[in-house]
Amino acid sequence: MKILILHQFVNHNTLVNTLCKKLNATELKVDSFNISTWEYVSSGCDLPFFLRVLKVLLFDYRLKLLVVQKAPFLLNGMLRKYDIVDIHFFGTFYYNTIDLLKKLGGKVKITIWGSDFYRASDIIKEKQRDYYKKIDCIQIGTDAMKDDFVAYYKDFDDKIQLAHFGITQFDLIDKIAGAENIEDIKFKLKLPIDKRVVTCGYNGSAGQQHLAILDAVLKLDNALKEEIFLLLPMTYGVTEEILDKVRDQLNVSGIEYLILTEDLTSEDVSRLRLATDIAINIQITDAFSASIQEHLYAQNIVIVGEWLPYNKLEENGVYYFKSSLDNLTLHIEEAITNYAVIKENSLVNKEKMHQLSSWDVVTRDWVNLYSSLV
């Protein structure tokens, strides 16, 4: 069985290609094609010569996207090699590609990542309804997201299958934890060793609600503020306007802080998880964020918005706090003042997250899903 994964975002490359690598270790043959860069990762095929020439001529990513959107027949020679084409992160530029794939007779699957559904306008959702009717399978990562999806698209329940990505970072977290002590890790990240590191969000987008987190922190007693150090990873999705507002509020707070804006290596991402004492995620929408799963695996105290679809964590006995915006200050205060007890309770999370999201566990779900389509 030959499968092609179509995806768009450069920052999805590592995850998609890891998925391909894990699946290629089974009986499946899986390649990937980034429709923005035209990067083709295949163990058995080269990008057809015509497309290699076109890739050079279409030097701008917008031109490459335009081909996929307006003239997907130019990719016909590549697409027809595959039994299944799996579209990751559904967007408007895939419409004509789906029409072409159905004419070619292969199976078409869409993998919902989260914000491609949650942040789509009603106009786009209604247009996409037509394409969900045409395809063979809709993959969703969690039961909670499936419930939300079916609440809107009531007719597609029978097309939905569940499977989510594994977390490669788990192995690296273990490797670094075995090689470096916490003092060395904090030193490398320029973090104090005598304060509780509170990590606020995991990217720079407005949806992370950094200002709401800081509002809650500002309400803490001054003695508690002295005990913490705020770490804000804002390495992608950030604008100067957001950054300026966050800096202004941090400077008012009087609390020591560090904002990360430069890209981090995978090793430093793992160090960040290990260096964190308390992680807060109250973003507006989320789909079982890998970053939060990594914080849980690293046995941090984790506080998340009560509106986020993390039911799967509760069902599997993962220990964490759910908080409203109104009660966020109280939960942060409790995490600081009762740190030792809550930390002890959080130690169960490493094994729980391994069983939920390690690649050796979740790869079986992907294999079964693809196999069911043929």
Coordinates of C-alpha atoms in Angstrom, one line a residue:
M1 CA 0.0 0.0 0.0
K2 CA 1.4 3.4 -1.0
I3 CA 0.4 6.5 0.8
L4 CA 1.2 10.2 0.2
I5 CA 0.8 12.8 2.9
L6 CA 0.2 16.4 1.6
H7 CA 1.0 19.1 4.0
Q8 CA 1.7 22.8 3.9
F9 CA 3.5 24.4 6.9
V10 CA 7.3 24.2 7.2
N11 CA 7.0 23.8 11.0
H12 CA 5.0 20.7 10.4
N13 CA 7.8 19.0 8.4
T14 CA 9.5 17.3 11.3
L15 CA 6.3 15.8 12.7
V16 CA 5.0 14.7 9.4
N17 CA 8.3 13.2 8.3
T18 CA 8.7 11.4 11.7
L19 CA 5.2 9.9 11.1
C20 CA 6.4 8.7 7.7
K21 CA 9.5 7.2 9.2
K22 CA 7.5 5.3 11.8
L23 CA 5.0 4.0 9.3
N24 CA 7.7 3.0 6.8
A25 CA 9.1 0.7 9.5
T26 CA 5.8 -1.2 9.1
E27 CA 4.3 -2.8 6.0
L28 CA 3.2 0.6 4.7
K29 CA 5.1 2.8 2.2
V30 CA 4.5 6.4 3.1
D31 CA 5.9 9.6 1.4
S32 CA 5.3 13.3 2.1
F33 CA 5.0 16.4 -0.1
N34 CA 5.0 19.9 1.3
I35 CA 2.8 22.0 -1.0
S36 CA 4.5 25.2 0.0
T37 CA 8.1 24.2 -0.6
W38 CA 7.6 21.2 -2.9
E39 CA 9.9 19.2 -0.7
Y40 CA 9.2 15.6 -1.6
V41 CA 10.4 13.0 1.0
S42 CA 10.3 9.5 -0.5
S43 CA 12.2 6.3 0.1
G44 CA 11.5 4.9 -3.4
C45 CA 10.7 7.7 -5.8
D46 CA 12.2 11.0 -7.0
L47 CA 10.0 14.0 -7.8
P48 CA 9.2 13.7 -11.5
F49 CA 11.6 15.6 -13.7
F50 CA 8.9 18.0 -14.9
L51 CA 8.0 18.9 -11.3
R52 CA 11.7 19.4 -10.4
V53 CA 12.0 21.9 -13.2
L54 CA 8.8 23.6 -12.2
K55 CA 9.9 23.7 -8.5
V56 CA 13.0 25.8 -9.6
L57 CA 10.9 28.1 -11.8
L58 CA 8.3 28.7 -9.2
F59 CA 10.8 30.2 -6.8
D60 CA 8.2 31.8 -4.5
Y61 CA 6.2 29.6 -2.1
R62 CA 3.0 31.5 -3.1
L63 CA 3.5 30.4 -6.7
K64 CA 3.9 26.8 -5.6
L65 CA 0.7 27.0 -3.6
L66 CA -1.1 28.6 -6.6
V67 CA -0.3 25.6 -8.7
V68 CA -1.8 23.3 -6.1
Q69 CA -4.8 25.5 -5.7
K70 CA -5.5 26.4 -9.4
A71 CA -3.7 23.7 -11.5
P72 CA -3.3 20.5 -9.4
F73 CA -3.4 18.5 -12.7
L74 CA 0.3 19.4 -13.0
L75 CA 0.9 17.1 -10.0
N76 CA -1.1 14.4 -11.7
G77 CA 1.9 12.2 -12.5
M78 CA 3.0 12.1 -8.8
L79 CA -0.5 11.8 -7.3
R80 CA -1.6 8.8 -9.4
K81 CA 1.2 6.6 -7.9
Y82 CA -0.6 6.4 -4.6
D83 CA -3.4 4.3 -3.2
I84 CA -4.2 6.8 -0.5
V85 CA -3.6 10.6 -0.4
D86 CA -3.8 12.0 3.1
I87 CA -4.3 15.8 3.4
H88 CA -3.0 17.2 6.6
F89 CA -4.5 20.5 7.9
F90 CA -7.4 21.1 5.6
G91 CA -7.4 24.5 3.7
T92 CA -9.1 26.0 0.8
F93 CA -6.2 25.4 -1.5
Y94 CA -6.9 21.7 -1.5
Y95 CA -10.3 21.8 -3.1
N96 CA -9.3 21.3 -6.7
T97 CA -6.8 18.6 -5.6
I98 CA -9.5 16.6 -4.0
D99 CA -11.6 16.9 -7.2
L100 CA -8.6 15.6 -9.1
L101 CA -7.9 12.8 -6.7
K102 CA -11.5 11.5 -6.9
K103 CA -11.2 11.4 -10.7
L104 CA -8.0 9.4 -10.4
G105 CA -9.9 6.9 -8.3
G106 CA -7.7 6.7 -5.2
K107 CA -8.8 7.0 -1.6
V108 CA -8.7 10.5 -0.1
K109 CA -8.3 11.1 3.7
I110 CA -8.2 14.4 5.6
T111 CA -6.4 14.7 8.9
I112 CA -7.7 17.5 11.0
W113 CA -5.0 19.1 13.2
G114 CA -7.3 21.3 15.2
S115 CA -7.2 25.0 14.3
D116 CA -8.0 24.1 10.7
F117 CA -11.5 23.3 12.1
Y118 CA -11.8 25.4 15.2
R119 CA -10.6 28.7 13.7
A120 CA -12.3 28.3 10.3
S121 CA -15.2 30.7 9.7
D122 CA -18.7 29.4 9.2
I123 CA -18.5 30.4 5.5
I124 CA -15.4 28.2 5.0
K125 CA -16.9 25.4 7.1
E126 CA -19.9 25.3 4.9
K127 CA -17.8 25.2 1.7
Q128 CA -15.7 22.4 3.2
R129 CA -18.8 20.5 3.9
D130 CA -19.0 19.7 0.2
Y131 CA -15.5 18.2 0.2
Y132 CA -16.0 16.2 3.4
K133 CA -18.8 14.5 1.5
K134 CA -16.5 13.6 -1.3
I135 CA -13.6 12.0 0.7
D136 CA -13.3 8.6 2.2
C137 CA -12.1 9.3 5.8
I138 CA -11.8 12.1 8.3
Q139 CA -9.1 11.6 10.9
I140 CA -9.4 13.4 14.3
G141 CA -7.0 13.2 17.2
T142 CA -9.3 13.2 20.3
D143 CA -12.8 12.2 21.3
A144 CA -13.4 15.8 22.5
M145 CA -12.5 17.2 19.1
K146 CA -14.6 14.6 17.4
D147 CA -17.6 15.6 19.5
D148 CA -17.1 19.3 18.5
F149 CA -16.7 18.3 14.8
V150 CA -19.9 16.1 14.8
A151 CA -21.8 18.8 16.6
Y152 CA -21.2 21.0 13.5
Y153 CA -21.1 18.3 10.8
K154 CA -23.7 15.9 11.9
D155 CA -23.7 13.8 8.8
F156 CA -20.0 12.7 8.9
D157 CA -19.9 10.6 12.0
D158 CA -19.4 7.3 10.0
K159 CA -16.4 8.8 8.2
I160 CA -14.5 9.7 11.3
Q161 CA -11.6 7.6 12.7
L162 CA -9.4 8.5 15.7
A163 CA -5.6 8.5 15.8
H164 CA -3.1 11.2 17.0
F165 CA 0.5 11.9 16.6
G166 CA 3.2 10.4 18.7
I167 CA 5.6 12.7 20.6
T168 CA 9.2 12.3 19.5
Q169 CA 10.3 14.7 22.1
F170 CA 9.7 12.2 24.9
D171 CA 12.8 10.2 24.0
L172 CA 14.9 13.4 23.9
I173 CA 13.5 14.5 27.3
D174 CA 14.7 11.2 28.7
K175 CA 18.1 11.5 27.1
I176 CA 18.8 14.9 28.4
A177 CA 17.4 14.1 31.9
G178 CA 19.9 11.2 32.1
A179 CA 22.9 13.3 31.0
E180 CA 22.4 16.7 32.6
N181 CA 21.3 17.7 36.1
I182 CA 18.6 20.4 36.6
E183 CA 21.2 23.1 37.6
D184 CA 23.1 22.6 34.3
I185 CA 19.9 22.7 32.3
K186 CA 18.8 25.9 33.9
F187 CA 22.2 27.4 33.5
K188 CA 22.1 26.7 29.7
L189 CA 18.7 28.3 29.4
K190 CA 19.8 31.3 31.6
L191 CA 17.2 30.5 34.2
P192 CA 17.6 31.0 38.0
I193 CA 18.0 27.8 40.1
D194 CA 16.5 29.3 43.3
K195 CA 13.1 30.2 41.9
R196 CA 10.1 28.3 40.5
V197 CA 10.0 28.6 36.8
V198 CA 6.5 29.3 35.5
T199 CA 6.2 28.7 31.7
C200 CA 3.4 30.8 30.2
G201 CA 2.1 29.3 26.9
Y202 CA 4.2 27.8 24.2
N203 CA 4.2 30.2 21.3
G204 CA 3.8 33.9 20.6
S205 CA 0.3 34.1 19.1
A206 CA -2.4 36.2 20.6
G207 CA -4.5 33.0 21.1
Q208 CA -2.1 32.0 23.9
Q209 CA -3.6 34.7 26.1
H210 CA -0.3 35.8 27.7
L211 CA -1.9 39.0 29.0
A212 CA -4.6 37.1 30.8
I213 CA -1.9 34.9 32.4
L214 CA 0.0 38.0 33.5
D215 CA -3.2 39.5 34.9
A216 CA -3.6 36.5 37.1
V217 CA 0.1 36.5 38.2
L218 CA -0.1 40.2 39.1
K219 CA -2.8 39.4 41.7
L220 CA -0.5 37.1 43.6
D221 CA 0.9 38.3 47.0
N222 CA 4.2 40.0 46.7
A223 CA 5.9 37.2 48.7
L224 CA 4.8 34.6 46.1
K225 CA 5.9 36.9 43.2
E226 CA 9.4 36.8 44.7
E227 CA 9.4 32.9 44.5
I228 CA 8.7 32.7 40.8
F229 CA 10.4 33.4 37.5
L230 CA 8.3 33.7 34.3
L231 CA 9.4 32.1 31.1
L232 CA 7.6 32.9 27.9
P233 CA 8.4 30.9 24.8
M234 CA 7.4 33.2 21.9
T235 CA 9.5 31.7 19.2
Y236 CA 6.8 31.6 16.5
G237 CA 3.4 33.2 15.8
V238 CA 4.4 36.5 17.5
T239 CA 3.9 40.1 16.3
E240 CA 5.7 43.2 17.5
E241 CA 2.4 44.5 18.8
I242 CA 1.9 41.4 21.0
L243 CA 5.5 41.4 22.1
D244 CA 5.4 45.0 23.2
K245 CA 2.2 44.5 25.2
V246 CA 3.6 41.5 26.9
R247 CA 6.9 43.3 27.8
D248 CA 5.0 46.3 29.1
Q249 CA 2.9 44.2 31.4
L250 CA 5.9 42.1 32.6
N251 CA 7.8 45.3 33.4
V252 CA 4.9 46.5 35.5
S253 CA 4.7 43.2 37.3
G254 CA 8.2 43.5 38.9
I255 CA 8.7 39.7 38.4
E256 CA 11.9 38.4 36.9
Y257 CA 11.2 37.0 33.4
L258 CA 12.7 35.8 30.1
I259 CA 11.0 35.9 26.7
L260 CA 12.3 33.5 24.2
T261 CA 12.0 34.8 20.6
E262 CA 14.8 32.9 18.8
D263 CA 14.2 29.4 17.4
L264 CA 15.1 26.6 19.8
T265 CA 16.9 23.4 19.0
S266 CA 15.0 20.2 19.9
E267 CA 17.5 19.7 22.7
D268 CA 16.7 23.1 24.2
V269 CA 13.0 22.5 23.8
S270 CA 13.5 19.4 26.0
R271 CA 15.6 21.4 28.5
L272 CA 12.8 23.9 28.6
R273 CA 10.3 21.2 29.6
L274 CA 12.7 19.8 32.2
A275 CA 13.5 23.3 33.6
T276 CA 9.8 24.2 34.1
D277 CA 8.2 23.8 37.5
I278 CA 4.7 25.1 36.6
A279 CA 3.3 25.2 33.0
I280 CA 0.2 27.3 32.2
N281 CA -1.8 26.8 29.0
I282 CA -5.0 28.9 28.7
Q283 CA -5.1 29.4 24.9
I284 CA -8.4 30.0 23.3
T285 CA -8.6 26.7 21.4
D286 CA -6.3 23.6 21.4
A287 CA -6.2 20.1 20.0
F288 CA -4.2 18.0 22.5
S289 CA -1.1 20.2 22.2
A290 CA 2.2 18.3 21.9
S291 CA 3.9 21.0 24.1
I292 CA 1.5 20.4 27.0
Q293 CA 1.9 16.6 26.6
E294 CA 5.7 17.1 26.9
H295 CA 5.2 19.2 30.0
L296 CA 3.1 16.4 31.5
Y297 CA 5.7 13.8 30.5
A298 CA 8.4 15.9 32.2
Q299 CA 6.3 15.7 35.4
N300 CA 5.6 19.4 35.7
I301 CA 2.7 20.9 37.5
V302 CA 0.3 21.8 34.6
I303 CA -2.6 24.3 34.6
V304 CA -4.9 24.4 31.6
G305 CA -8.0 26.3 30.6
E306 CA -11.1 24.3 31.7
W307 CA -12.6 24.8 28.2
L308 CA -9.8 23.0 26.4
P309 CA -10.7 19.5 25.1
Y310 CA -8.4 17.4 27.3
N311 CA -10.9 14.8 28.4
K312 CA -8.6 12.1 27.2
L313 CA -6.1 13.0 29.9
E314 CA -8.7 12.7 32.6
E315 CA -9.9 9.4 31.3
N316 CA -6.4 8.0 31.5
G317 CA -5.7 9.3 35.0
V318 CA -3.3 12.1 34.1
Y319 CA -3.0 14.6 37.0
Y320 CA -3.3 18.3 36.2
F321 CA -5.4 21.4 37.1
K322 CA -8.3 22.7 35.0
S323 CA -8.9 26.4 35.6
S324 CA -11.3 29.2 34.6
L325 CA -9.9 32.6 34.0
D326 CA -11.5 33.8 37.2
N327 CA -9.8 31.1 39.3
L328 CA -6.4 31.2 37.6
T329 CA -4.7 33.2 40.3
L330 CA -5.9 30.7 42.9
H331 CA -4.6 27.8 41.0
I332 CA -1.2 29.4 40.5
E333 CA -1.1 30.3 44.2
E334 CA -1.9 26.7 45.1
A335 CA 0.8 25.4 42.8
I336 CA 3.4 27.6 44.4
T337 CA 2.4 27.2 48.0
N338 CA 1.7 23.4 47.9
Y339 CA 4.4 22.7 45.3
A340 CA 6.0 19.6 46.9
V341 CA 2.7 17.7 47.3
I342 CA 1.3 18.6 43.9
K343 CA 4.7 17.8 42.3
E344 CA 4.5 14.3 43.9
N345 CA 1.0 13.8 42.5
S346 CA 2.3 14.8 39.0
L347 CA 5.0 12.1 39.0
V348 CA 2.4 9.5 37.6
N349 CA 2.1 11.5 34.4
K350 CA 5.3 10.3 32.7
E351 CA 4.1 6.7 32.3
K352 CA 0.5 7.8 31.6
M353 CA 1.7 10.0 28.7
H354 CA 4.0 7.3 27.4
Q355 CA 1.0 5.0 27.1
L356 CA -1.1 7.7 25.5
S357 CA 1.4 9.3 23.0
S358 CA 4.7 7.5 22.5
W359 CA 5.2 6.6 18.9
D360 CA 5.5 2.9 19.6
V361 CA 2.0 3.0 20.9
V362 CA 0.2 5.3 18.5
T363 CA 1.8 4.0 15.3
R364 CA -0.5 1.0 15.5
D365 CA -3.5 3.2 15.3
W366 CA -2.3 4.9 12.1
V367 CA -1.5 1.5 10.5
N368 CA -4.9 0.2 11.3
L369 CA -6.6 3.4 10.0
Y370 CA -4.8 3.3 6.6
S371 CA -5.4 -0.4 6.3
S372 CA -9.1 0.0 6.9
L373 CA -9.4 2.3 3.8
V374 CA -8.4 -0.4 1.4

